[in-house]
mmCIF file of C-alpha atoms and ligand atoms in Angstrom:
data_model
loop_
_atom_site.group_PDB
_atom_site.id
_atom_site.type_symbol
_atom_site.label_atom_id
_atom_site.label_comp_id
_atom_site.label_asym_id
_atom_site.label_seq_id
_atom_site.Cartn_x
_atom_site.Cartn_y
_atom_site.Cartn_z
ATOM 1 C CA MET A 149 -53.041 51.707 38.282
ATOM 2 C CA SER A 150 -52.880 48.812 35.899
ATOM 3 C CA ILE A 151 -49.518 47.099 35.583
ATOM 4 C CA LYS A 152 -47.930 45.481 32.562
ATOM 5 C CA VAL A 153 -44.756 43.480 33.127
ATOM 6 C CA ILE A 154 -42.963 43.456 29.789
ATOM 7 C CA GLN A 155 -41.673 39.956 29.213
ATOM 8 C CA HIS A 156 -39.062 39.566 26.529
ATOM 9 C CA PRO A 157 -35.856 37.497 26.446
ATOM 10 C CA LEU A 158 -33.760 40.598 25.731
ATOM 11 C CA ILE A 159 -35.220 42.443 28.712
ATOM 12 C CA GLU A 160 -34.806 39.419 31.009
ATOM 13 C CA HIS A 161 -31.196 39.030 29.894
ATOM 14 C CA LYS A 162 -30.396 42.708 30.408
ATOM 15 C CA MET A 163 -32.199 42.766 33.767
ATOM 16 C CA SER A 164 -30.053 39.889 35.007
ATOM 17 C CA LEU A 165 -26.919 41.841 34.040
ATOM 18 C CA LEU A 166 -28.309 44.891 35.813
ATOM 19 C CA ARG A 167 -28.803 42.926 39.025
ATOM 20 C CA ARG A 168 -25.282 41.489 39.121
ATOM 21 C CA ASN A 169 -22.797 42.792 41.653
ATOM 22 C CA ASP A 170 -19.950 42.835 39.158
ATOM 23 C CA THR A 171 -21.722 45.130 36.675
ATOM 24 C CA SER A 172 -19.705 48.330 36.221
ATOM 25 C CA ILE A 173 -21.200 51.818 36.365
ATOM 26 C CA TYR A 174 -20.677 52.155 32.635
ATOM 27 C CA GLN A 175 -22.519 48.885 31.955
ATOM 28 C CA PHE A 176 -25.248 49.756 34.443
ATOM 29 C CA ARG A 177 -25.922 53.077 32.709
ATOM 30 C CA SER A 178 -25.960 51.487 29.283
ATOM 31 C CA LEU A 179 -28.322 48.729 30.414
ATOM 32 C CA VAL A 180 -30.720 51.218 32.018
ATOM 33 C CA LYS A 181 -30.782 53.138 28.750
ATOM 34 C CA GLU A 182 -31.307 50.023 26.613
ATOM 35 C CA ILE A 183 -34.106 48.638 28.796
ATOM 36 C CA SER A 184 -35.737 52.084 28.836
ATOM 37 C CA ILE A 185 -35.833 52.013 25.033
ATOM 38 C CA PHE A 186 -37.678 48.668 25.064
ATOM 39 C CA LEU A 187 -40.091 49.768 27.779
ATOM 40 C CA THR A 188 -40.880 53.042 26.020
ATOM 41 C CA TYR A 189 -41.530 51.149 22.801
ATOM 42 C CA GLU A 190 -44.092 49.013 24.660
ATOM 43 C CA ALA A 191 -45.599 51.912 26.579
ATOM 44 C CA LEU A 192 -46.270 53.753 23.309
ATOM 45 C CA ARG A 193 -47.879 50.792 21.579
ATOM 46 C CA SER A 194 -51.306 52.417 21.871
ATOM 47 C CA LEU A 195 -50.329 55.685 20.141
ATOM 48 C CA GLU A 196 -52.833 56.674 17.501
ATOM 49 C CA THR A 197 -51.796 56.756 13.852
ATOM 50 C CA HIS A 198 -53.481 57.965 10.690
ATOM 51 C CA GLU A 199 -53.021 57.185 7.034
ATOM 52 C CA TYR A 200 -51.399 59.589 4.586
ATOM 53 C CA GLN A 201 -49.921 59.394 1.117
ATOM 54 C CA ILE A 202 -46.187 59.208 0.474
ATOM 55 C CA ASP A 203 -44.189 59.235 -2.752
ATOM 56 C CA THR A 204 -42.091 56.105 -3.202
ATOM 57 C CA TRP A 205 -40.243 54.359 -6.020
ATOM 58 C CA GLN A 206 -43.585 52.615 -6.686
ATOM 59 C CA GLY A 207 -45.445 55.923 -6.890
ATOM 60 C CA LYS A 208 -47.877 57.076 -4.219
ATOM 61 C CA ILE A 209 -48.769 54.618 -1.482
ATOM 62 C CA GLY A 210 -50.694 54.886 1.761
ATOM 63 C CA ALA A 211 -48.528 54.906 4.876
ATOM 64 C CA ARG A 212 -49.157 55.676 8.543
ATOM 65 C CA LYS A 213 -47.892 58.339 10.856
ATOM 66 C CA ILE A 214 -48.389 59.098 14.515
ATOM 67 C CA SER A 215 -51.231 61.476 15.260
ATOM 68 C CA GLY A 216 -52.933 62.796 18.330
ATOM 69 C CA LYS A 217 -51.343 64.390 21.334
ATOM 70 C CA LYS A 218 -47.617 64.867 21.586
ATOM 71 C CA LEU A 219 -45.596 63.605 24.504
ATOM 72 C CA SER A 220 -43.989 64.984 27.638
ATOM 73 C CA VAL A 221 -41.508 62.832 29.496
ATOM 74 C CA VAL A 222 -41.265 63.450 33.212
ATOM 75 C CA PRO A 223 -38.167 61.911 34.816
ATOM 76 C CA ILE A 224 -38.212 61.908 38.604
ATOM 77 C CA LEU A 225 -34.891 63.199 39.925
ATOM 78 C CA ARG A 226 -32.495 61.858 40.308
ATOM 79 C CA ALA A 227 -32.592 58.227 39.175
ATOM 80 C CA GLY A 228 -35.224 58.948 36.500
ATOM 81 C CA PHE A 229 -32.520 60.851 34.644
ATOM 82 C CA GLY A 230 -30.791 57.545 33.963
ATOM 83 C CA MET A 231 -33.783 56.491 31.857
ATOM 84 C CA LEU A 232 -34.258 59.785 30.012
ATOM 85 C CA ASN A 233 -31.720 59.196 27.232
ATOM 86 C CA GLY A 234 -33.342 55.872 26.408
ATOM 87 C CA VAL A 235 -36.806 57.408 26.215
ATOM 88 C CA LEU A 236 -35.562 60.278 24.033
ATOM 89 C CA GLU A 237 -33.845 57.835 21.724
ATOM 90 C CA VAL A 238 -37.311 56.553 20.806
ATOM 91 C CA ILE A 239 -39.152 59.899 20.839
ATOM 92 C CA PRO A 240 -36.487 62.549 20.208
ATOM 93 C CA SER A 241 -38.897 65.479 19.990
ATOM 94 C CA ALA A 242 -40.647 64.826 23.297
ATOM 95 C CA ARG A 243 -40.692 67.684 25.779
ATOM 96 C CA VAL A 244 -39.137 67.062 29.170
ATOM 97 C CA GLY A 245 -40.661 68.184 32.461
ATOM 98 C CA ILE A 246 -38.448 67.577 35.450
ATOM 99 C CA VAL A 247 -39.516 66.959 39.008
ATOM 100 C CA GLY A 248 -37.363 66.497 42.065
ATOM 101 C CA VAL A 249 -38.821 64.383 44.823
ATOM 102 C CA TYR A 250 -36.855 62.711 47.575
ATOM 103 C CA ARG A 251 -37.904 60.247 50.213
ATOM 104 C CA ASP A 252 -37.693 61.370 53.797
ATOM 105 C CA LYS A 253 -35.388 58.752 55.342
ATOM 106 C CA LYS A 254 -37.625 58.188 58.376
ATOM 107 C CA THR A 255 -41.143 58.466 57.010
ATOM 108 C CA LEU A 256 -40.342 57.406 53.397
ATOM 109 C CA LYS A 257 -42.784 60.171 52.395
ATOM 110 C CA PRO A 258 -42.025 62.202 49.254
ATOM 111 C CA ILE A 259 -40.749 65.761 49.577
ATOM 112 C CA GLU A 260 -40.993 67.867 46.398
ATOM 113 C CA TYR A 261 -37.960 70.112 45.913
ATOM 114 C CA TYR A 262 -38.006 70.928 42.180
ATOM 115 C CA LYS A 263 -40.617 71.212 39.441
ATOM 116 C CA LYS A 264 -40.247 72.566 35.912
ATOM 117 C CA PHE A 265 -42.863 71.451 33.425
ATOM 118 C CA ASN A 266 -43.044 72.542 29.795
ATOM 119 C CA ASP A 267 -45.767 75.192 29.370
ATOM 120 C CA ASP A 268 -47.989 73.029 27.193
ATOM 121 C CA ILE A 269 -47.863 69.884 29.335
ATOM 122 C CA SER A 270 -51.655 69.945 29.813
ATOM 123 C CA SER A 271 -52.145 69.274 26.090
ATOM 124 C CA ARG A 272 -49.709 66.348 26.011
ATOM 125 C CA ASN A 273 -49.621 62.687 26.954
ATOM 126 C CA VAL A 274 -47.290 62.138 29.871
ATOM 127 C CA LEU A 275 -44.726 59.418 30.479
ATOM 128 C CA ILE A 276 -43.346 59.501 34.026
ATOM 129 C CA VAL A 277 -40.063 57.627 34.388
ATOM 130 C CA ASP A 278 -38.317 56.388 37.517
ATOM 131 C CA PRO A 279 -36.321 53.141 37.652
ATOM 132 C CA MET A 280 -37.524 51.966 41.074
ATOM 133 C CA LEU A 281 -41.192 51.937 42.088
ATOM 134 C CA ALA A 282 -40.719 51.092 45.760
ATOM 135 C CA THR A 283 -43.303 52.513 48.197
ATOM 136 C CA GLY A 284 -44.879 54.255 45.207
ATOM 137 C CA ASN A 285 -45.062 57.493 47.223
ATOM 138 C CA SER A 286 -42.853 59.520 44.850
ATOM 139 C CA MET A 287 -44.605 58.219 41.751
ATOM 140 C CA LYS A 288 -47.970 58.927 43.346
ATOM 141 C CA ALA A 289 -46.901 62.481 44.215
ATOM 142 C CA VAL A 290 -45.746 63.090 40.632
ATOM 143 C CA ILE A 291 -48.937 61.612 39.159
ATOM 144 C CA GLU A 292 -50.833 64.069 41.338
ATOM 145 C CA MET A 293 -48.603 66.941 40.176
ATOM 146 C CA VAL A 294 -49.281 66.224 36.499
ATOM 147 C CA LYS A 295 -52.982 65.680 37.144
ATOM 148 C CA LYS A 296 -53.029 69.146 38.729
ATOM 149 C CA GLU A 297 -51.800 70.419 35.333
ATOM 150 C CA ASN A 298 -54.925 68.772 33.803
ATOM 151 C CA CYS A 299 -53.021 65.972 32.066
ATOM 152 C CA THR A 300 -55.317 63.052 31.418
ATOM 153 C CA ASP A 301 -53.278 60.436 29.565
ATOM 154 C CA ILE A 302 -50.579 59.391 32.018
ATOM 155 C CA LYS A 303 -48.297 56.380 31.828
ATOM 156 C CA ALA A 304 -45.506 55.374 34.179
ATOM 157 C CA VAL A 305 -42.396 53.429 33.271
ATOM 158 C CA CYS A 306 -40.021 51.781 35.720
ATOM 159 C CA LEU A 307 -37.439 49.019 35.691
ATOM 160 C CA VAL A 308 -38.398 47.308 38.931
ATOM 161 C CA ALA A 309 -41.658 47.597 40.844
ATOM 162 C CA ALA A 310 -42.593 46.354 44.303
ATOM 163 C CA PRO A 311 -46.101 44.981 44.894
ATOM 164 C CA GLU A 312 -46.549 47.389 47.817
ATOM 165 C CA GLY A 313 -45.879 50.392 45.562
ATOM 166 C CA VAL A 314 -48.234 49.174 42.864
ATOM 167 C CA LYS A 315 -50.984 48.682 45.451
ATOM 168 C CA ASN A 316 -50.379 52.130 46.918
ATOM 169 C CA ILE A 317 -50.936 53.834 43.556
ATOM 170 C CA THR A 318 -53.691 51.547 42.283
ATOM 171 C CA GLU A 319 -56.124 52.707 44.947
ATOM 172 C CA ASP A 320 -56.131 56.349 43.825
ATOM 173 C CA HIS A 321 -54.998 56.250 40.204
ATOM 174 C CA ASN A 322 -56.501 53.305 38.389
ATOM 175 C CA ASP A 323 -56.458 55.359 35.167
ATOM 176 C CA VAL A 324 -52.628 55.268 35.067
ATOM 177 C CA GLN A 325 -50.829 52.412 33.331
ATOM 178 C CA LEU A 326 -47.473 51.191 34.629
ATOM 179 C CA PHE A 327 -44.968 49.455 32.356
ATOM 180 C CA THR A 328 -42.154 47.635 34.115
ATOM 181 C CA SER A 329 -39.476 45.112 33.273
ATOM 182 C CA ALA A 330 -39.814 43.342 36.641
ATOM 183 C CA LEU A 331 -42.263 42.985 39.509
ATOM 184 C CA ASP A 332 -40.121 41.942 42.469
ATOM 185 C CA ASP A 333 -40.933 40.300 45.756
ATOM 186 C CA HIS A 334 -41.299 42.884 48.500
ATOM 187 C CA LEU A 335 -39.910 45.993 50.217
ATOM 188 C CA ASN A 336 -37.558 45.713 53.174
ATOM 189 C CA GLU A 337 -37.899 47.841 56.305
ATOM 190 C CA ASP A 338 -35.751 50.593 54.740
ATOM 191 C CA GLY A 339 -38.011 50.812 51.704
ATOM 192 C CA TYR A 340 -35.633 49.009 49.334
ATOM 193 C CA ILE A 341 -37.020 46.603 46.775
ATOM 194 C CA ILE A 342 -36.013 42.973 47.367
ATOM 195 C CA PRO A 343 -34.228 41.610 45.426
ATOM 196 C CA GLY A 344 -34.283 44.887 43.411
ATOM 197 C CA LEU A 345 -31.131 46.643 42.303
ATOM 198 C CA GLY A 346 -29.980 48.363 45.474
ATOM 199 C CA ASP A 347 -29.781 52.136 45.166
ATOM 200 C CA ALA A 348 -30.343 52.749 41.470
ATOM 201 C CA GLY A 349 -29.383 56.435 41.688
ATOM 202 C CA ASP A 350 -26.028 55.618 43.294
ATOM 203 C CA LYS A 351 -25.371 52.976 40.650
ATOM 204 C CA ILE A 352 -26.277 55.264 37.742
ATOM 205 C CA PHE A 353 -24.301 58.244 39.022
ATOM 206 C CA GLY A 354 -21.496 56.367 40.785
ATOM 207 C CA THR A 355 -22.082 58.176 44.044
ATOM 208 C CA LYS A 356 -21.251 55.161 46.248
HETATM 209 N N1 URA B 88 -34.836 53.449 45.349
HETATM 210 C C1 URA B 88 -33.810 52.668 44.918
HETATM 211 O O1 URA B 88 -32.880 53.163 44.284
HETATM 212 N N2 URA B 88 -33.854 51.358 45.203
HETATM 213 C C2 URA B 88 -34.860 50.773 45.885
HETATM 214 O O2 URA B 88 -34.829 49.562 46.083
HETATM 215 C C3 URA B 88 -35.913 51.598 46.321
HETATM 216 C C4 URA B 88 -35.876 52.924 46.054
#
Protein backbone atom coordinates (compact mmCIF):
# COMPACT_ATOMS: atom_id res chain seq x y z
CA MET A 1 0.00 0.00 0.00
CA SER A 2 1.30 3.41 -0.87
CA ILE A 3 0.42 6.19 1.54
CA LYS A 4 -0.28 9.84 0.84
CA VAL A 5 -0.57 12.16 3.83
CA ILE A 6 -2.66 15.09 2.64
CA GLN A 7 -1.05 18.25 3.95
CA HIS A 8 -3.17 21.36 3.85
CA PRO A 9 -3.62 24.15 6.42
CA LEU A 10 -7.39 23.57 6.52
CA ILE A 11 -6.95 19.87 7.22
CA GLU A 12 -4.28 20.51 9.87
CA HIS A 13 -6.52 23.07 11.55
CA LYS A 14 -9.55 20.78 11.53
CA MET A 15 -7.47 17.81 12.72
CA SER A 16 -6.29 19.80 15.73
CA LEU A 17 -9.92 20.57 16.61
CA LEU A 18 -10.77 16.90 16.20
CA ARG A 19 -8.05 15.89 18.65
CA ARG A 20 -9.10 18.31 21.39
CA ASN A 21 -10.80 16.99 24.50
CA ASP A 22 -13.32 19.81 24.59
CA THR A 23 -14.68 19.14 21.09
CA SER A 24 -18.39 18.31 21.30
CA ILE A 25 -20.00 15.34 19.55
CA TYR A 26 -21.70 17.72 17.16
CA GLN A 27 -18.39 19.40 16.28
CA PHE A 28 -16.62 16.06 16.03
CA ARG A 29 -19.17 14.76 13.53
CA SER A 30 -19.03 17.91 11.47
CA LEU A 31 -15.23 17.89 11.40
CA VAL A 32 -15.11 14.23 10.35
CA LYS A 33 -17.47 15.06 7.50
CA GLU A 34 -15.52 18.15 6.41
CA ILE A 35 -12.14 16.39 6.47
CA SER A 36 -13.67 13.46 4.57
CA ILE A 37 -14.72 15.87 1.82
CA PHE A 38 -11.13 17.14 1.46
CA LEU A 39 -9.65 13.65 1.53
CA THR A 40 -12.11 12.34 -1.05
CA TYR A 41 -11.31 15.29 -3.30
CA GLU A 42 -7.61 14.32 -3.13
CA ALA A 43 -8.24 10.60 -3.48
CA LEU A 44 -10.18 11.21 -6.70
CA ARG A 45 -7.56 13.46 -8.26
CA SER A 46 -6.58 10.72 -10.71
CA LEU A 47 -10.10 10.18 -12.11
CA GLU A 48 -10.11 10.11 -15.88
CA THR A 49 -11.92 12.83 -17.81
CA HIS A 50 -12.74 13.32 -21.47
CA GLU A 51 -13.57 16.34 -23.57
CA TYR A 52 -17.06 17.09 -24.84
CA GLN A 53 -18.88 20.07 -26.29
CA ILE A 54 -21.20 22.26 -24.24
CA ASP A 55 -23.42 25.17 -25.23
CA THR A 56 -22.53 28.38 -23.39
CA TRP A 57 -23.24 32.09 -23.75
CA GLN A 58 -20.13 32.12 -25.99
CA GLY A 59 -21.49 29.33 -28.18
CA LYS A 60 -20.04 25.83 -28.16
CA ILE A 61 -16.86 25.25 -26.19
CA GLY A 62 -14.90 22.17 -25.22
CA ALA A 63 -15.28 21.15 -21.58
CA ARG A 64 -14.35 18.06 -19.58
CA LYS A 65 -16.36 15.47 -17.77
CA ILE A 66 -15.50 12.45 -15.68
CA SER A 67 -15.29 9.21 -17.61
CA GLY A 68 -14.29 5.67 -16.87
CA LYS A 69 -15.51 3.47 -14.09
CA LYS A 70 -18.04 4.67 -11.58
CA LEU A 71 -17.45 4.52 -7.86
CA SER A 72 -18.48 2.38 -4.92
CA VAL A 73 -17.85 3.67 -1.43
CA VAL A 74 -17.31 1.03 1.22
CA PRO A 75 -17.58 2.37 4.78
CA ILE A 76 -16.39 -0.04 7.45
CA LEU A 77 -18.95 -0.22 10.25
CA ARG A 78 -19.30 1.46 12.43
CA ALA A 79 -16.93 4.43 12.46
CA GLY A 80 -16.67 4.49 8.65
CA PHE A 81 -20.28 5.67 8.64
CA GLY A 82 -19.11 8.96 10.11
CA MET A 83 -17.16 9.63 6.91
CA LEU A 84 -19.85 8.50 4.46
CA ASN A 85 -21.81 11.77 4.30
CA GLY A 86 -18.64 13.67 3.48
CA VAL A 87 -17.72 11.28 0.68
CA LEU A 88 -21.25 11.40 -0.77
CA GLU A 89 -21.20 15.17 -0.67
CA VAL A 90 -18.44 15.02 -3.29
CA ILE A 91 -19.77 12.06 -5.31
CA PRO A 92 -23.52 11.97 -4.66
CA SER A 93 -24.27 9.18 -7.13
CA ALA A 94 -21.72 6.72 -5.77
CA ARG A 95 -23.04 3.32 -4.74
CA VAL A 96 -22.49 2.26 -1.15
CA GLY A 97 -21.38 -1.21 -0.09
CA ILE A 98 -21.37 -1.74 3.64
CA VAL A 99 -19.18 -4.08 5.62
CA GLY A 100 -19.22 -4.76 9.33
CA VAL A 101 -15.94 -5.82 10.85
CA TYR A 102 -15.06 -5.63 14.52
CA ARG A 103 -11.82 -6.21 16.32
CA ASP A 104 -11.67 -9.10 18.73
CA LYS A 105 -10.68 -7.39 21.99
CA LYS A 106 -7.98 -9.95 22.82
CA THR A 107 -6.47 -10.83 19.46
CA LEU A 108 -7.28 -7.52 17.68
CA LYS A 109 -8.13 -9.72 14.68
CA PRO A 110 -11.04 -8.68 12.44
CA ILE A 111 -14.33 -10.56 12.62
CA GLU A 112 -16.69 -9.99 9.68
CA TYR A 113 -20.33 -9.75 10.77
CA TYR A 114 -22.04 -7.92 7.88
CA LYS A 115 -21.50 -7.53 4.15
CA LYS A 116 -23.79 -5.99 1.55
CA PHE A 117 -22.15 -4.87 -1.67
CA ASN A 118 -23.95 -3.34 -4.64
CA ASP A 119 -24.37 -5.97 -7.39
CA ASP A 120 -22.09 -4.21 -9.86
CA ILE A 121 -19.21 -3.52 -7.47
CA SER A 122 -16.81 -5.55 -9.64
CA SER A 123 -17.15 -2.99 -12.45
CA ARG A 124 -16.51 0.00 -10.17
CA ASN A 125 -13.59 1.76 -8.54
CA VAL A 126 -13.71 1.29 -4.79
CA LEU A 127 -13.09 3.77 -2.00
CA ILE A 128 -12.90 2.09 1.41
CA VAL A 129 -13.41 4.51 4.30
CA ASP A 130 -12.61 4.09 7.98
CA PRO A 131 -11.40 6.95 10.19
CA MET A 132 -8.76 4.99 12.13
CA LEU A 133 -6.20 2.73 10.44
CA ALA A 134 -4.75 1.15 13.57
CA THR A 135 -3.48 -2.45 13.25
CA GLY A 136 -4.71 -2.36 9.66
CA ASN A 137 -6.36 -5.76 10.17
CA SER A 138 -9.91 -4.56 9.43
CA MET A 139 -8.84 -2.56 6.40
CA LYS A 140 -6.83 -5.51 5.14
CA ALA A 141 -9.82 -7.83 5.58
CA VAL A 142 -12.06 -5.44 3.64
CA ILE A 143 -9.49 -4.99 0.86
CA GLU A 144 -9.48 -8.77 0.55
CA MET A 145 -13.29 -8.86 0.48
CA VAL A 146 -13.48 -6.38 -2.40
CA LYS A 147 -10.63 -8.09 -4.24
CA LYS A 148 -12.66 -11.31 -4.01
CA GLU A 149 -15.38 -9.41 -5.93
CA ASN A 150 -12.74 -8.80 -8.66
CA CYS A 151 -12.37 -5.08 -7.95
CA THR A 152 -9.04 -3.84 -9.20
CA ASP A 153 -8.92 -0.11 -8.52
CA ILE A 154 -9.04 0.21 -4.74
CA LYS A 155 -8.28 3.25 -2.63
CA ALA A 156 -8.52 3.64 1.13
CA VAL A 157 -9.26 6.83 3.01
CA CYS A 158 -8.74 7.38 6.72
CA LEU A 159 -8.29 10.30 9.09
CA VAL A 160 -5.47 8.90 11.19
CA ALA A 161 -3.12 6.05 10.33
CA ALA A 162 -0.58 4.23 12.48
CA PRO A 163 2.74 3.16 10.94
CA GLU A 164 2.13 -0.41 12.12
CA GLY A 165 -1.16 -0.59 10.21
CA VAL A 166 0.34 0.84 7.05
CA LYS A 167 3.16 -1.71 7.20
CA ASN A 168 0.71 -4.55 7.79
CA ILE A 169 -1.23 -3.75 4.61
CA THR A 170 1.73 -2.72 2.46
CA GLU A 171 3.17 -6.23 2.46
CA ASP A 172 0.16 -7.82 0.76
CA HIS A 173 -1.56 -4.96 -1.05
CA ASN A 174 0.96 -2.62 -2.60
CA ASP A 175 -1.56 -1.86 -5.37
CA VAL A 176 -3.84 -0.03 -2.90
CA GLN A 177 -3.37 3.68 -2.24
CA LEU A 178 -4.12 5.12 1.19
CA PHE A 179 -5.06 8.78 1.65
CA THR A 180 -4.90 10.07 5.21
CA SER A 181 -4.93 13.39 7.00
CA ALA A 182 -2.40 12.23 9.61
CA LEU A 183 0.23 9.55 10.13
CA ASP A 184 0.60 9.28 13.90
CA ASP A 185 3.30 7.88 16.11
CA HIS A 186 2.46 4.34 17.18
CA LEU A 187 -0.14 1.91 18.54
CA ASN A 188 -0.46 1.26 22.26
CA GLU A 189 -0.86 -2.22 23.74
CA ASP A 190 -4.66 -2.01 23.35
CA GLY A 191 -4.37 -1.23 19.65
CA TYR A 192 -5.22 2.47 19.98
CA ILE A 193 -3.39 4.99 17.84
CA ILE A 194 -1.16 7.36 19.83
CA PRO A 195 -1.84 10.25 19.96
CA GLY A 196 -4.82 9.43 17.68
CA LEU A 197 -8.36 10.43 18.53
CA GLY A 198 -9.36 7.84 21.11
CA ASP A 199 -12.34 5.74 20.09
CA ALA A 200 -13.57 7.44 16.94
CA GLY A 201 -16.79 5.40 16.81
CA ASP A 202 -17.74 6.40 20.36
CA LYS A 203 -17.01 10.03 19.57
CA ILE A 204 -19.03 10.03 16.33
CA PHE A 205 -22.02 8.21 17.80
CA GLY A 206 -21.81 9.53 21.37
CA THR A 207 -21.79 6.06 22.85
CA LYS A 208 -19.41 6.94 25.71
N1 LIG B 1 -10.18 2.54 16.57
C1 LIG B 1 -10.36 3.76 17.13
O1 LIG B 1 -11.48 4.27 17.17
N2 LIG B 1 -9.28 4.39 17.63
C2 LIG B 1 -8.03 3.88 17.60
O2 LIG B 1 -7.10 4.54 18.06
C3 LIG B 1 -7.87 2.61 17.01
C4 LIG B 1 -8.94 1.96 16.51
